[in-house]
Each structure stands twice: as structure tokens, then as C-alpha cells.
PDB file of C-alpha atoms and ligand atoms in Angstrom:
ATOM      1  CA  MET A 241     118.785 116.414 106.113  1.00 72.00           C
ATOM      2  CA  TYR A 242     117.575 119.326 107.156  1.00 90.00           C
ATOM      3  CA  PHE A 243     113.631 118.136 107.553  1.00 95.00           C
ATOM      4  CA  ASP A 244     115.173 114.546 109.277  1.00 94.00           C
ATOM      5  CA  HIS A 245     116.657 117.429 111.381  1.00 95.00           C
ATOM      6  CA  LEU A 246     113.674 119.060 112.516  1.00 95.00           C
ATOM      7  CA  LEU A 247     111.705 116.647 112.521  1.00 97.00           C
ATOM      8  CA  ASP A 248     114.082 115.177 115.685  1.00 96.00           C
ATOM      9  CA  ALA A 249     113.146 118.287 116.886  1.00 96.00           C
ATOM     10  CA  VAL A 250     109.408 118.325 117.107  1.00 96.00           C
ATOM     11  CA  PHE A 251     109.041 114.783 117.247  1.00 95.00           C
ATOM     12  CA  GLY A 252     112.175 113.929 119.055  1.00 94.00           C
ATOM     13  CA  ILE A 253     112.686 109.011 118.092  1.00 94.00           C
ATOM     14  CA  ARG A 254     109.577 107.971 116.741  1.00 96.00           C
ATOM     15  CA  LYS A 255     108.509 105.355 114.720  1.00 97.00           C
ATOM     16  CA  ILE A 256     106.310 105.253 111.451  1.00 97.00           C
ATOM     17  CA  PHE A 257     102.703 104.128 111.972  1.00 98.00           C
ATOM     18  CA  HIS A 258     101.141 105.013 108.360  1.00 97.00           C
ATOM     19  CA  VAL A 259     101.986 106.280 104.821  1.00 98.00           C
ATOM     20  CA  ILE A 260      99.492 107.829 103.061  1.00 98.00           C
ATOM     21  CA  GLU A 261      98.902 109.637  99.966  1.00 98.00           C
ATOM     22  CA  CYS A 262     100.151 114.235 100.420  1.00 98.00           C
ATOM     23  CA  GLU A 263      96.466 115.376  99.444  1.00 96.00           C
ATOM     24  CA  VAL A 264      99.072 118.411  98.224  1.00 97.00           C
ATOM     25  CA  CYS A 265     101.450 117.457  96.498  1.00 98.00           C
ATOM     26  CA  GLY A 266     100.572 113.343  95.682  1.00 98.00           C
ATOM     27  CA  PHE A 267     103.819 113.042  98.038  1.00 97.00           C
ATOM     28  CA  ASP A 268     104.301 110.618 100.794  1.00 98.00           C
ATOM     29  CA  GLU A 269     102.842 111.998 104.513  1.00 98.00           C
ATOM     30  CA  VAL A 270     104.146 110.367 107.307  1.00 98.00           C
ATOM     31  CA  TYR A 271     102.527 109.294 110.502  1.00 98.00           C
ATOM     32  CA  TYR A 272     104.893 108.734 113.868  1.00 98.00           C
ATOM     33  CA  GLU A 273     104.248 106.912 117.102  1.00 97.00           C
ATOM     34  CA  ASP A 274     105.851 108.163 119.318  1.00 95.00           C
ATOM     35  CA  VAL A 275     109.060 104.474 119.852  1.00 94.00           C
ATOM     36  CA  GLU A 276     107.804 103.660 123.530  1.00 93.00           C
ATOM     37  CA  THR A 277     104.421 104.581 123.998  1.00 94.00           C
ATOM     38  CA  LYS A 278     103.084 103.560 120.801  1.00 95.00           C
ATOM     39  CA  LYS A 279     100.907 106.897 120.805  1.00 95.00           C
ATOM     40  CA  LEU A 280     100.479 109.001 117.854  1.00 97.00           C
ATOM     41  CA  VAL A 281     103.275 111.735 118.236  1.00 97.00           C
ATOM     42  CA  GLY A 282     102.123 113.651 114.824  1.00 98.00           C
ATOM     43  CA  ARG A 283     101.494 113.682 110.405  1.00 98.00           C
ATOM     44  CA  ALA A 284     104.922 115.347 108.289  1.00 98.00           C
ATOM     45  CA  CYS A 285     105.576 115.794 104.283  1.00 98.00           C
ATOM     46  CA  SER A 286     109.056 116.168 103.656  1.00 96.00           C
ATOM     47  CA  HIS A 287     107.546 117.503  99.956  1.00 97.00           C
ATOM     48  CA  CYS A 288     105.882 120.436 101.419  1.00 97.00           C
ATOM     49  CA  ASN A 289     108.077 120.560 104.079  1.00 95.00           C
ATOM     50  CA  PHE A 290     104.859 120.800 106.524  1.00 96.00           C
ATOM     51  CA  VAL A 291     104.708 119.516 110.484  1.00 97.00           C
ATOM     52  CA  GLN A 292     102.618 118.904 112.074  1.00 97.00           C
ATOM     53  CA  LYS A 293     102.451 117.567 115.882  1.00 97.00           C
ATOM     54  CA  PHE A 294      99.642 116.270 117.854  1.00 95.00           C
ATOM     55  CA  ASP A 295      98.825 117.475 121.158  1.00 85.00           C
ATOM     56  CA  PHE A 296      95.678 115.528 123.576  1.00 71.00           C
TER      57      PHE A 296
HETATM   58 ZN1   ZN B1585     103.086 116.773 100.651  1.00 83.84          ZN
END
């Protein structure tokens, strides 16, 4: 699926940190953490096609 490929490209290997309700569409907005560092890497909503990478 296209969106998963997009997430692979942006976030790499990741784990779901938590899921909240997307404030735009009401679908699942997923927060991801890096598998190794356990740091939050970004969030995404597959319904909105929204992807944001967190840069610290
Ligand atoms: Zn959404």
C-alpha cells in the first residue's frame, strides 16, 4: 500500500507509540517511535495522507 511505503521512506523502521483521533478527519492519527532509540520520530494519518517528521 502506498501510504506504508511513504512511511517507510520517511521514518524507516518504526514502532507505534500511540494512537489518537485525528483532529482533521477523526480517523486514527498514529505516533511512531524509532525502534532502537525509542525516540518519537513523527506522526501520520493515513486517511488525510498526512505525514509529519519530528526534527529535534
Ligand atoms: Zn486524518
